[in-house]
Coordinates of C-alpha atoms and ligand atoms in Angstrom, one line a residue:
X18 CA 4.8 -56.5 33.7
X19 CA 1.9 -56.0 31.4
X20 CA -0.9 -53.7 32.5
X21 CA -4.6 -54.0 31.5
X22 CA -7.4 -51.4 31.6
X23 CA -10.9 -51.6 30.2
X24 CA -13.9 -49.3 30.2
X25 CA -17.6 -49.6 29.4
X26 CA -19.9 -46.7 30.1
X27 CA -21.2 -43.5 28.5
X28 CA -18.1 -41.4 28.4
X29 CA -15.4 -41.3 25.7
X30 CA -13.2 -44.2 26.6
X31 CA -9.9 -43.1 25.1
X32 CA -8.8 -40.6 27.8
X33 CA -10.0 -43.0 30.6
X34 CA -7.9 -45.8 29.0
X35 CA -4.8 -43.6 28.7
X36 CA -5.1 -42.3 32.2
X37 CA -5.5 -45.8 33.5
X38 CA -2.4 -47.0 31.6
X39 CA -0.4 -44.1 33.0
X40 CA -1.3 -45.3 36.5
X41 CA 0.1 -48.7 35.6
X42 CA 3.4 -47.4 34.1
X43 CA 5.1 -48.4 37.3
X44 CA 4.7 -52.1 36.4
X45 CA 7.3 -51.6 33.6
X46 CA 6.5 -51.8 29.8
X47 CA 7.9 -51.4 26.4
X48 CA 4.9 -50.7 24.3
X49 CA 1.2 -49.7 24.6
X50 CA -2.1 -49.8 22.8
X51 CA -5.8 -49.4 22.9
X52 CA -8.9 -50.8 21.1
X53 CA -12.1 -48.8 21.0
X54 CA -15.5 -49.4 19.5
X55 CA -16.0 -46.5 17.1
X56 CA -18.8 -45.7 14.7
X57 CA -16.6 -47.4 12.1
X58 CA -16.3 -50.6 14.2
X59 CA -13.5 -51.9 16.4
X60 CA -10.4 -49.8 15.9
X61 CA -6.9 -50.4 17.3
X62 CA -3.9 -48.1 17.8
X63 CA -0.7 -49.3 19.3
X64 CA 3.0 -48.3 19.4
X65 CA 6.3 -49.4 20.6
X66 CA 7.8 -47.2 23.3
X67 CA 6.5 -45.0 26.0
X68 CA 2.8 -44.1 26.4
X69 CA 3.7 -40.6 25.0
X70 CA 4.2 -42.2 21.6
X71 CA 0.7 -43.8 21.6
X72 CA -0.8 -40.6 22.9
X73 CA 0.6 -38.5 20.1
X74 CA -0.8 -41.1 17.6
X75 CA -4.2 -40.7 19.2
X76 CA -4.0 -36.9 19.1
X77 CA -3.5 -37.2 15.3
X78 CA -6.2 -39.9 14.9
X79 CA -8.5 -40.1 18.0
X80 CA -10.6 -43.1 18.7
X81 CA -14.1 -42.1 19.8
X82 CA -16.3 -44.6 21.5
X83 CA -17.6 -45.6 24.9
X84 CA -16.2 -49.1 25.2
X85 CA -12.5 -49.9 25.0
X86 CA -9.5 -51.9 26.3
X87 CA -5.9 -50.7 26.8
X88 CA -2.6 -52.4 27.5
X89 CA 1.0 -51.7 28.4
X90 CA 3.2 -54.6 27.2
X91 CA 6.3 -56.0 28.8
X92 CA 7.7 -58.3 26.2
X93 CA 7.9 -62.1 26.8
X94 CA 7.1 -63.7 23.4
X95 CA 8.6 -61.6 20.6
X96 CA 10.6 -58.3 20.8
X97 CA 9.0 -55.0 21.6
X98 CA 7.5 -53.7 18.4
X99 CA 4.3 -52.1 17.0
X100 CA 3.0 -55.3 15.7
X101 CA 3.7 -57.3 18.9
X102 CA 2.0 -54.7 21.0
X103 CA -1.5 -55.4 22.3
X104 CA -4.5 -55.3 21.7
X105 CA -4.4 -58.2 19.3
X106 CA -7.1 -59.1 16.9
X107 CA -8.1 -62.0 14.5
X108 CA -8.2 -61.9 10.7
X109 CA -11.8 -60.6 10.7
X110 CA -10.8 -57.8 13.0
X111 CA -14.0 -58.4 14.9
X112 CA -12.4 -59.5 18.2
X113 CA -9.8 -57.8 20.3
X114 CA -7.8 -59.1 23.3
X115 CA -5.4 -57.7 25.9
X116 CA -3.4 -60.1 27.9
X117 CA -1.1 -60.3 30.9
X118 CA 0.8 -63.5 31.5
X119 CA 2.0 -66.4 29.3
X120 CA 0.1 -69.0 27.2
X121 CA 2.4 -72.0 27.5
X122 CA 0.8 -74.1 24.7
X123 CA 0.4 -71.2 22.2
X124 CA 2.6 -72.9 19.6
X125 CA 0.3 -76.0 19.5
X126 CA -2.8 -73.8 19.3
X127 CA -1.1 -71.6 16.6
X128 CA -0.3 -74.7 14.4
X129 CA -3.9 -75.9 14.8
X130 CA -5.4 -72.6 13.9
X131 CA -3.0 -72.1 11.0
X132 CA -4.1 -75.4 9.6
X133 CA -7.6 -74.0 9.7
X134 CA -6.6 -71.0 7.7
X135 CA -5.9 -68.4 10.4
X136 CA -3.0 -66.1 9.5
X137 CA -0.8 -64.6 12.2
X138 CA 1.1 -61.3 12.0
X139 CA 2.9 -61.1 15.3
X140 CA 5.3 -63.3 17.3
X141 CA 3.1 -63.2 20.4
X142 CA 1.2 -65.8 22.3
X143 CA -1.6 -63.3 22.8
X144 CA -2.5 -63.1 19.1
X145 CA -3.4 -66.8 19.3
X146 CA -6.1 -66.0 21.9
X147 CA -7.9 -63.6 19.7
X148 CA -7.9 -66.1 16.8
X149 CA -9.0 -69.0 19.1
X150 CA -11.9 -67.0 20.5
X151 CA -12.9 -66.0 16.9
X152 CA -12.7 -69.6 15.9
X153 CA -14.9 -70.8 18.8
X154 CA -17.4 -67.9 18.6
X155 CA -21.0 -68.9 17.9
X156 CA -23.0 -65.9 18.9
X157 CA -22.0 -65.7 22.6
X158 CA -18.7 -64.1 23.6
X159 CA -18.9 -65.4 27.2
X160 CA -19.2 -68.9 26.0
X161 CA -16.4 -68.5 23.4
X162 CA -14.0 -67.1 26.0
X163 CA -14.8 -69.9 28.4
X164 CA -14.2 -72.5 25.7
X165 CA -10.9 -70.8 24.7
X166 CA -9.7 -70.7 28.3
X167 CA -10.3 -74.4 28.6
X168 CA -7.9 -74.9 25.7
X169 CA -5.1 -72.6 27.1
X170 CA -2.5 -73.5 29.7
X171 CA -0.4 -71.0 31.5
X172 CA -1.1 -67.9 33.6
X173 CA -3.1 -65.0 32.4
X174 CA -5.5 -62.2 32.8
X175 CA -7.6 -61.1 29.8
X176 CA -9.8 -58.3 28.6
X177 CA -11.9 -59.3 25.6
X178 CA -14.2 -57.3 23.2
X179 CA -16.1 -58.3 20.1
X180 CA -17.7 -56.1 17.5
X181 CA -20.6 -58.6 17.4
X182 CA -21.6 -57.7 21.0
X183 CA -20.7 -54.1 21.5
X184 CA -22.3 -53.8 25.0
X185 CA -20.2 -56.4 26.8
X186 CA -16.7 -56.5 28.0
X187 CA -15.3 -59.8 29.3
X188 CA -12.5 -60.2 31.8
X189 CA -10.7 -63.4 32.9
X190 CA -8.3 -64.1 35.7
X191 CA -6.1 -67.1 35.9
X192 CA -3.0 -66.5 38.0
X193 CA -2.4 -62.9 36.8
X194 CA -4.0 -60.1 38.8
X195 CA -7.2 -58.4 37.7
X196 CA -9.7 -56.2 39.4
X197 CA -13.1 -54.9 38.4
X198 CA -14.2 -51.3 39.3
X199 CA -17.9 -50.7 39.7
X200 CA -19.2 -47.2 38.9
X201 CA -22.6 -45.7 38.2
X202 CA -23.6 -46.4 34.6
X203 CA -20.0 -47.4 33.9
X204 CA -17.6 -50.2 34.9
X205 CA -13.9 -50.8 34.6
X206 CA -11.2 -53.5 34.6
X207 CA -7.6 -53.0 35.7
X208 CA -4.5 -54.9 36.6
X209 CA -4.3 -52.8 39.7
X210 CA -6.5 -50.5 41.7
X211 CA -4.7 -47.2 40.9
X212 CA -5.8 -47.7 37.2
X213 CA -9.4 -47.1 38.1
X214 CA -9.3 -45.2 41.4
X215 CA -10.0 -41.8 39.9
X216 CA -13.4 -43.1 38.9
X217 CA -14.6 -45.5 41.6
X218 CA -13.6 -46.9 45.0
X219 CA -15.9 -49.9 44.7
X220 CA -14.0 -52.9 43.5
X221 CA -14.3 -56.6 43.0
X222 CA -11.0 -58.5 43.3
X223 CA -11.2 -61.5 40.9
X224 CA -9.8 -64.8 42.2
X225 CA -8.0 -67.3 40.1
X226 CA -10.4 -69.2 37.8
X227 CA -13.0 -66.4 37.8
X228 CA -14.3 -64.2 35.1
X229 CA -16.5 -61.1 34.9
X230 CA -18.9 -59.9 32.3
X231 CA -19.3 -56.1 32.3
X232 CA -22.1 -54.1 30.8
X233 CA -22.8 -50.4 31.4
X234 CA -25.3 -51.2 34.1
X235 CA -23.8 -54.1 35.9
X236 CA -21.1 -56.7 36.5
X237 CA -21.6 -60.5 36.6
X238 CA -19.0 -62.6 38.3
X239 CA -18.7 -66.3 37.5
X240 CA -16.4 -69.2 37.4
X241 CA -14.7 -70.2 34.2
X242 CA -17.3 -73.0 34.0
X243 CA -20.1 -70.4 34.1
X244 CA -21.4 -70.7 37.7
X245 CA -22.4 -67.3 39.1
X246 CA -20.6 -66.0 42.1
X247 CA -21.9 -63.4 44.6
X248 CA -19.3 -61.3 46.3
X249 CA -19.1 -58.2 48.6
X250 CA -17.7 -55.1 47.0
X251 CA -14.3 -54.1 48.4
X252 CA -14.2 -50.4 49.3
X253 CA -10.8 -48.8 48.6
X254 CA -10.0 -46.3 51.4
X255 CA -6.6 -45.0 50.3
X256 CA -6.3 -42.2 47.8
X257 CA -4.3 -41.5 44.7
X258 CA -2.2 -38.8 46.4
X259 CA -0.5 -41.6 48.3
X260 CA 0.5 -43.0 45.0
X261 CA 1.7 -39.7 43.5
X262 CA 5.1 -38.1 43.8
X263 CA 4.2 -35.4 46.4
X264 CA 6.8 -32.9 45.2
X265 CA 9.7 -35.4 44.9
X266 CA 11.5 -35.7 41.5
X267 CA 11.0 -39.4 41.4
X268 CA 8.9 -42.0 43.2
X269 CA 12.0 -43.8 44.3
X270 CA 13.3 -40.8 46.2
X271 CA 9.8 -40.2 47.7
X272 CA 9.7 -43.8 48.8
X273 CA 13.2 -43.7 50.4
X274 CA 12.0 -40.6 52.4
X275 CA 8.8 -42.4 53.4
X276 CA 10.8 -45.1 55.3
X277 CA 10.6 -43.6 58.8
X278 CA 6.8 -43.7 58.4
X279 CA 6.8 -47.1 56.9
X280 CA 8.9 -48.4 59.8
X281 CA 6.4 -46.8 62.3
X282 CA 3.3 -48.1 60.5
X283 CA 4.7 -51.6 60.2
X284 CA 5.5 -51.7 63.9
X285 CA 2.2 -49.9 64.6
X286 CA 0.3 -51.6 67.4
X287 CA 2.4 -54.8 67.1
X288 CA 4.5 -53.7 70.0
X289 CA 2.8 -53.7 73.5
X290 CA 2.5 -50.2 74.9
X291 CA 5.0 -51.0 77.7
X292 CA 7.6 -52.1 75.1
X293 CA 8.0 -55.6 76.5
X294 CA 6.3 -57.8 73.9
X295 CA 5.4 -58.2 70.3
X296 CA 1.8 -58.7 69.5
X297 CA 0.9 -60.4 66.2
X298 CA -2.9 -61.3 66.3
X299 CA -2.7 -61.9 62.5
X300 CA -0.4 -64.9 63.1
X301 CA -2.9 -67.6 64.0
X302 CA -0.2 -70.1 65.1
X303 CA -0.8 -71.5 68.6
X304 CA 2.2 -71.8 71.0
X305 CA 2.0 -75.5 70.4
X306 CA 2.3 -75.1 66.6
X307 CA 5.3 -72.7 67.1
X308 CA 7.0 -75.2 69.4
X309 CA 6.4 -77.8 66.7
X310 CA 8.4 -75.9 64.0
X311 CA 11.5 -77.9 63.1
X312 CA 12.8 -75.7 60.4
X313 CA 12.0 -72.5 58.4
X314 CA 12.3 -71.9 54.7
X315 CA 12.2 -68.3 53.5
X316 CA 11.4 -68.0 49.8
X317 CA 11.4 -64.9 47.7
X318 CA 12.8 -63.1 44.7
X319 CA 15.2 -60.2 44.2
X320 CA 15.1 -57.6 46.9
X321 CA 12.6 -59.6 48.9
X322 CA 15.0 -62.5 48.8
X323 CA 17.7 -60.2 50.3
X324 CA 15.3 -59.3 53.1
X325 CA 14.9 -63.0 53.6
X326 CA 18.7 -63.4 54.1
X327 CA 18.4 -60.9 57.0
X328 CA 15.3 -62.8 58.1
X329 CA 17.4 -66.0 58.3
X330 CA 20.0 -64.4 60.6
X331 CA 17.3 -62.8 62.8
X332 CA 15.2 -65.9 63.3
X333 CA 18.2 -68.2 63.8
X334 CA 19.7 -65.8 66.4
X335 CA 16.4 -65.0 68.2
X336 CA 14.5 -68.3 68.0
X337 CA 17.4 -70.8 67.5
X338 CA 15.5 -72.6 64.7
X339 CA 17.4 -73.6 61.5
X340 CA 16.5 -71.4 58.5
X341 CA 17.2 -71.8 54.8
X342 CA 16.7 -68.9 52.4
X343 CA 15.9 -69.7 48.8
X344 CA 15.4 -67.9 45.5
X345 CA 11.8 -68.7 44.6
X346 CA 12.6 -69.7 41.0
X347 CA 15.0 -72.3 42.3
X348 CA 13.1 -73.6 45.3
X349 CA 10.4 -75.9 43.9
X350 CA 12.8 -77.4 41.3
X351 CA 15.4 -78.5 43.8
X352 CA 13.0 -80.9 45.6
X353 CA 13.3 -79.1 49.0
X354 CA 12.6 -81.2 52.0
X355 CA 9.3 -79.8 53.3
X356 CA 7.4 -81.5 56.0
X357 CA 4.3 -80.4 58.1
X358 CA 6.9 -79.2 60.7
X359 CA 8.4 -76.8 58.2
X360 CA 7.3 -73.2 58.3
X361 CA 7.6 -71.6 54.9
X362 CA 7.8 -67.8 54.9
X363 CA 7.2 -66.2 51.5
X364 CA 8.1 -62.6 51.1
X365 CA 6.7 -60.4 48.3
X366 CA 6.0 -56.7 48.1
X367 CA 3.4 -57.1 45.3
X368 CA 2.1 -60.5 46.5
X369 CA 1.8 -61.4 42.8
X370 CA 5.3 -62.6 41.8
X371 CA 4.7 -65.8 39.9
X372 CA 7.8 -67.6 41.2
X373 CA 7.0 -66.8 44.8
X374 CA 3.4 -67.9 44.3
X375 CA 4.5 -71.2 42.8
X376 CA 6.8 -71.8 45.7
X377 CA 4.0 -71.0 48.2
X378 CA 1.7 -73.6 46.4
X379 CA 4.5 -76.2 46.4
X380 CA 5.0 -75.7 50.1
X381 CA 1.3 -76.0 50.8
X382 CA 1.1 -79.1 48.6
X383 CA 3.8 -80.7 50.8
X384 CA 1.7 -79.9 54.0
X385 CA 3.8 -77.0 55.3
X386 CA 2.2 -74.0 57.0
X387 CA 2.8 -70.8 55.0
X388 CA 3.3 -67.3 56.4
X389 CA 3.3 -64.4 53.9
X390 CA 5.1 -61.1 54.4
X391 CA 3.5 -58.8 51.8
X392 CA 2.7 -55.2 51.2
X393 CA -0.5 -55.8 49.3
X394 CA -3.7 -56.7 51.2
X395 CA -5.8 -59.0 49.1
X396 CA -2.9 -60.0 46.8
X397 CA -2.6 -63.7 45.7
X398 CA 0.1 -64.4 48.1
X399 CA -1.9 -62.9 51.0
X400 CA -5.0 -64.8 50.1
X401 CA -3.3 -68.2 49.7
X402 CA -1.0 -68.2 52.8
X403 CA -2.2 -69.5 56.2
X404 CA -1.0 -66.4 58.0
X405 CA -0.1 -62.9 56.7
X406 CA 2.1 -60.1 58.1
X407 CA 1.3 -57.0 56.1
X408 CA 4.1 -54.5 55.8
X409 CA 2.4 -51.1 56.0
X410 CA 4.8 -49.4 53.6
X411 CA 2.0 -47.9 51.4
X412 CA 2.0 -48.2 47.6
X413 CA 5.5 -48.7 46.2
X414 CA 5.6 -47.4 42.6
X415 CA 9.3 -47.2 41.7
X416 CA 10.6 -50.4 40.1
X417 CA 13.5 -50.3 42.5
X418 CA 12.2 -51.5 45.9
X419 CA 13.2 -49.5 48.9
X420 CA 10.6 -48.9 51.6
X421 CA 9.0 -52.3 50.9
X422 CA 12.4 -53.9 51.6
X423 CA 13.0 -52.1 54.9
X424 CA 9.5 -52.8 56.0
X425 CA 10.1 -56.5 55.3
X426 CA 13.1 -56.3 57.6
X427 CA 10.9 -54.8 60.3
X428 CA 8.4 -57.6 59.8
X429 CA 11.2 -60.2 60.3
X430 CA 12.4 -58.4 63.4
X431 CA 8.9 -58.5 64.8
X432 CA 8.3 -62.2 63.9
X433 CA 11.7 -63.2 65.2
X434 CA 10.9 -61.6 68.5
X435 CA 7.5 -63.2 68.5
X436 CA 9.0 -66.6 68.1
X437 CA 11.6 -65.9 70.8
X438 CA 9.0 -64.8 73.3
X439 CA 6.8 -67.8 72.6
X440 CA 9.7 -70.3 72.7
X441 CA 11.4 -68.5 75.6
X442 CA 14.6 -68.8 73.6
X443 CA 15.7 -65.3 74.8
X444 CA 15.3 -63.6 78.1
X445 CA 12.6 -61.0 78.6
X446 CA 15.4 -58.4 79.2
X447 CA 17.0 -59.2 75.8
X448 CA 13.7 -59.0 74.0
X449 CA 13.0 -55.6 75.7
X450 CA 16.4 -54.3 74.6
X451 CA 15.8 -55.3 70.9
X452 CA 12.3 -53.7 71.0
X453 CA 13.7 -50.5 72.4
X454 CA 16.3 -50.3 69.6
X455 CA 13.5 -51.1 67.1
X456 CA 11.5 -48.2 68.2
X457 CA 14.4 -45.8 67.7
X458 CA 14.9 -46.8 64.0
X459 CA 12.4 -44.3 62.4
X460 CA 14.3 -41.3 63.9
X461 CA 17.7 -42.8 63.1
X462 CA 16.5 -43.2 59.4
X463 CA 15.4 -39.5 59.5
X464 CA 18.9 -38.6 60.6
X465 CA 20.5 -40.7 57.8
X466 CA 18.2 -39.0 55.2
X467 CA 19.6 -35.7 56.4
X468 CA 23.1 -36.8 55.7
X469 CA 22.7 -37.4 51.9
X470 CA 25.3 -34.9 50.7
X471 CA 28.3 -37.3 51.2
X472 CA 26.4 -39.9 49.3
X473 CA 25.6 -37.5 46.5
X474 CA 29.2 -36.6 46.0
X475 CA 30.3 -40.2 46.0
X476 CA 27.6 -41.0 43.5
X477 CA 29.2 -38.5 41.1
X478 CA 32.4 -40.4 41.5
X479 CA 31.1 -43.9 40.9
X480 CA 28.9 -42.7 38.0
X481 CA 32.1 -42.5 36.0
X482 CA 33.0 -46.2 36.5
X483 CA 31.9 -49.3 34.7
X484 CA 32.4 -51.8 37.5
X485 CA 32.6 -51.8 41.3
X486 CA 32.4 -54.1 44.3
X487 CA 30.5 -54.3 47.6
X488 CA 31.9 -56.3 50.5
X489 CA 30.7 -57.1 54.0
X490 CA 30.5 -60.0 56.5
X491 CA 27.5 -61.5 58.1
X492 CA 24.4 -59.3 57.8
X493 CA 26.6 -56.7 56.1
X494 CA 27.0 -59.2 53.3
X495 CA 23.3 -59.5 52.9
X496 CA 23.0 -55.7 52.8
X497 CA 25.9 -55.6 50.3
X498 CA 23.9 -57.8 48.0
X499 CA 20.9 -55.5 48.2
X500 CA 23.1 -52.4 47.7
X501 CA 24.6 -54.0 44.6
X502 CA 21.3 -55.0 43.1
X503 CA 19.9 -51.5 43.7
X504 CA 22.8 -49.9 41.9
X505 CA 22.8 -52.4 39.0
X506 CA 19.1 -52.1 38.3
X507 CA 18.9 -48.3 38.0
X508 CA 22.5 -47.1 37.2
X509 CA 23.3 -50.0 34.8
X510 CA 26.9 -50.1 36.3
X511 CA 28.2 -53.6 36.7
X512 CA 28.7 -54.4 40.4
X513 CA 29.2 -57.5 42.5
X514 CA 28.7 -58.1 46.2
X515 CA 31.1 -60.4 48.0
X516 CA 31.4 -61.8 51.5
X517 CA 34.5 -59.9 52.5
X518 CA 36.4 -63.0 53.5
X519 CA 35.7 -64.7 50.2
X520 CA 37.3 -62.0 48.0
X521 CA 40.8 -63.5 48.4
X522 CA 39.5 -66.8 47.0
X523 CA 39.4 -65.5 43.4
X524 CA 37.7 -62.1 43.0
X525 CA 40.7 -60.2 44.4
X526 CA 42.2 -60.7 40.9
X527 CA 39.8 -58.0 39.7
X528 CA 40.9 -55.3 42.1
X529 CA 43.1 -52.8 40.3
X530 CA 44.1 -49.2 40.7
X531 CA 41.2 -46.9 41.5
X532 CA 38.4 -49.5 41.3
X533 CA 35.6 -48.4 43.8
X534 CA 34.9 -50.8 46.6
X535 CA 32.1 -50.2 49.1
X536 CA 32.9 -51.9 52.4
X537 CA 30.1 -52.4 55.0
X538 CA 31.5 -52.8 58.5
X539 CA 28.6 -52.4 60.9
X540 CA 28.9 -55.9 62.4
X541 CA 31.1 -55.0 65.4
X542 CA 32.0 -58.5 66.3
X543 CA 33.5 -58.9 62.8
X544 CA 35.1 -55.5 62.5
X545 CA 38.7 -56.5 62.8
X546 CA 38.2 -59.3 60.2
X547 CA 36.5 -56.8 57.8
X548 CA 39.3 -54.3 58.3
X549 CA 41.9 -57.0 57.3
X550 CA 39.9 -57.6 54.1
X551 CA 39.7 -53.9 53.4
X552 CA 43.5 -53.7 53.7
X553 CA 43.8 -56.5 51.1
X554 CA 41.8 -54.4 48.7
X555 CA 43.7 -51.2 49.5
X556 CA 47.0 -53.0 48.9
X557 CA 45.9 -53.7 45.3
X558 CA 44.9 -50.1 44.6
X559 CA 41.2 -50.3 45.4
X560 CA 39.5 -47.1 46.5
X561 CA 37.4 -47.9 49.5
X562 CA 34.2 -46.2 50.7
X563 CA 33.5 -47.5 54.2
X564 CA 30.2 -47.7 56.0
X565 CA 30.8 -47.8 59.8
X566 CA 28.9 -47.5 63.0
X567 CA 29.5 -44.1 64.7
X568 CA 32.4 -44.4 67.1
X569 CA 34.4 -47.0 65.1
X570 CA 37.3 -44.7 64.2
X571 CA 39.6 -47.5 63.3
X572 CA 37.6 -48.1 60.1
X573 CA 38.0 -44.4 59.1
X574 CA 41.8 -44.9 59.1
X575 CA 41.6 -48.0 56.9
X576 CA 39.4 -46.5 54.1
X577 CA 39.5 -43.6 51.7
X578 CA 36.1 -42.2 52.7
X579 CA 33.8 -43.1 55.5
X580 CA 30.1 -42.7 56.1
X581 CA 28.8 -43.3 59.6
X582 CA 25.6 -44.9 60.6
X583 CA 24.0 -44.4 64.0
X584 CA 24.6 -47.2 66.6
X585 CA 21.7 -49.7 67.1
X586 CA 21.3 -53.2 68.3
X587 CA 23.6 -55.6 66.3
X588 CA 20.5 -57.5 64.9
X589 CA 19.1 -54.3 63.4
X590 CA 22.0 -52.6 61.6
X591 CA 20.7 -53.6 58.1
X592 CA 17.6 -51.4 58.6
X593 CA 20.0 -48.4 58.8
X594 CA 23.0 -49.3 56.6
X595 CA 20.9 -50.0 53.5
X596 CA 19.6 -46.4 53.5
X597 CA 22.8 -44.7 52.2
X598 CA 23.1 -47.5 49.6
X599 CA 19.6 -46.8 48.3
X600 CA 20.5 -43.1 48.1
X601 CA 23.7 -44.0 46.3
X602 CA 21.9 -46.0 43.7
X603 CA 19.4 -43.2 43.2
X604 CA 22.0 -40.4 42.8
X605 CA 24.2 -42.5 40.6
X606 CA 21.3 -43.3 38.3
X607 CA 20.4 -39.6 38.2
X608 CA 24.0 -38.6 37.5
X609 CA 24.0 -41.0 34.5
X610 CA 20.7 -39.5 33.2
X611 CA 18.8 -42.8 33.5
X612 CA 15.0 -43.2 34.0
X613 CA 15.2 -43.8 37.7
X614 CA 11.7 -45.0 38.3
X615 CA 11.4 -47.2 35.2
X616 CA 14.8 -48.8 34.5
X617 CA 15.3 -50.6 31.2
X618 CA 14.2 -54.2 30.8
X619 CA 12.6 -54.4 34.3
X620 CA 9.0 -54.6 35.6
X621 CA 7.6 -53.8 39.0
X622 CA 5.6 -56.9 39.3
X623 CA 6.9 -60.1 37.6
X624 CA 3.9 -62.3 37.0
X625 CA 5.6 -64.7 34.7
X626 CA 8.0 -67.5 35.7
Ligands
LIG8 C1 13.7 -54.8 43.6 O1 14.3 -53.5 43.5 C2 13.4 -55.4 42.3 N1 12.7 -54.6 41.4 C3 13.0 -56.9 42.4 O2 14.1 -57.6 42.7 C4 11.8 -57.3 43.3 O3 12.2 -57.2 44.6 C5 11.4 -58.8 43.0 O4 11.0 -58.9 41.6 C6 10.4 -59.3 43.9 O5 9.1 -58.7 43.8 P1 8.0 -58.9 44.9 O6 8.6 -58.4 46.2 O7 6.9 -58.0 44.4 O8 7.7 -60.3 45.0

C-alpha cells in the first residue's frame, strides 16, 4: 500500500524523506517520488521501481530544501510508471500532493476540471486532487484543501504543499492511516510510526475526518470543517531495532523465529499464575452479555481470515456457540444476519485493512458488539471496536504474515477459554489441561525451528515444480489453506489447499506422476480417514510429504517423507503445524531467487477495498 512521509524544519529534507520511505517499504510499492521546495521553487523527482532508482536520480540531481513530501506508490488507478508516480502537481506546478487511498469520484471531478481547461498527464486519481486544490485556491491552502476534500468521496490520506505558502505542510486523514511526528523546530508526517521514529517519539495519531497544519514550530490539529482539536501527544516507547532485521537475512525469517516470544507475550499475564483461568480485563463484556451471545461472526482477510477459521473451531468446541467465518470483502455485501446478540470478531494484523474496517462498521451499524484482534495499538480497527485483544507480536514487516497469524491463534485460544469458563461450557479440569498445553507452545515452536533442515531440503525439491497441493481435514484443512497462501505469495508457485476428503470429488483428476502433495495429519481423531485420502493420491502417482504428530508411525508408512510435530492438545495443533509450512514457503522463495520480504504485486497493509 502507498506510503507517505513529509518534513518541515531546518534540515535538508531529501535524506529525511528517503529514509522515511525506506522504513515504509514493507507496505509494498512499485514506484516512488519526492517533492521539495528548492531555491528554484517546488521541484519533483519520481521514478518507477525500487527506491534505489529514485535515490540514484537524486544523487545525480539533488533537491535541496527544508520542506518536502515523499511517497511510495502501490498502483490502483493506472499502471506503475514514472508519470503515474507521486507526488502529483497541477498545470502551474505550484501545488504538490501525495496520496494514499482511492478517490471514487475522480472521473467526475476530472471531467469538470478538464472543461475548465485543466490538462492531465497521468492515469491516476491523485492528479485530480492537485488540480482541484489549485482550482479552489484563493490565498489559503488550508481552506483550499478543506474545500477540495468536501468534493471528494473515497478513502484517503494526503500530504499537500504549495509554493505560495512555503512554510506550511497540510495533512489530511480520511480512512487511510496518517500520523504526525512532533520534533523541536521540525515536524513530520508519515503513514506509519517507523517512518519518523529516527527523529522523534512524540506523535499525534490523526483520526478519520481530521487534518493537521504543520509549520516548523508547531502543529495545529483540526477537523475537516476547521474546528481546532486539542489532543495529548502519544509517546512511542518501542525502538527501531525491534523493526530491523537483527542479523537475519530477511524480515520474514526473523519474524518466524520471533514466534516463541510472540506466543509468550500474547499469553503474558492473561493466564492466572496458577494456570487455571484466563484473565482478559481488556474484554469489557459482562458475564450477562456473554451469556446473551447467540452467534459469532469472525471477519477478516487473507491470513487473518485463516486464523479466523481456526477461531471458529476453537470457539465452537470450547463455548458451544455457533460461529461463521467470512472473508471481509464478501461479508457486508451478502447481507449477513447480524443482531444485537451477534458478537462480531474482526481480525487484522495492521488494524487498517479497508475491507475489515468496512465489515466492522457494518456490524456496528446493525447493533452488534465488535471485538477486535489486532497487532497495532491505536489502529483504526482497535479504536472503533468495543473490545480489543492486542496480539503482542511486535512490528511485522515482511509482507507474508507469520508471527501475527500465530499470535492471532493464541488470542483465539485465550478468548475461547475465556468464553468457556464464563459459560461453564467446559469443566475446570478441561480448561486447566488446555492452558497447560498452551503454555508449552513456545518451547515446542523453539524445537520446530531447530528442525528446519528437512524443510530446507524439501523446499529445493518443490522449487522445481509449477504446481502442488496441500490437503488436510478439520483444523489441518484451515492450516493447509494458510500454508498454501504463504507458498503462493512469496514463491509464486501455483498451489491449492483442499479438504482431504473433498479431493476425490474432482481435483483428484489433477494428480499425476510426481506432483507434490503436502498432507497435514495432526488431527488424531481423523488420522485414518486422512491416510485413506493420502493413499488415493499415492495410487495416482502423487509424491506425498506428510506432517504428523510424533508417535503416529502409520502415517510415515503411507507417505514418501514425513516431518513430525510435537504432541499437543488437539485444539492447539495449528499453532505448531503451521511453522514448518512457513519455513517451507520461505526456503522455496529463497531457492527461486525471489524478493522474500516484498513479493511482487502485494502490499503489507491493504487500505483500499
Ligand atoms: C498475509 O501473508 C497476507 N500478506 C495477507 O493475506 C494479510 O493477512 C491480509 O491482507 C490481511 O491483513 P491484516 O491482517 O493487516 O488485516
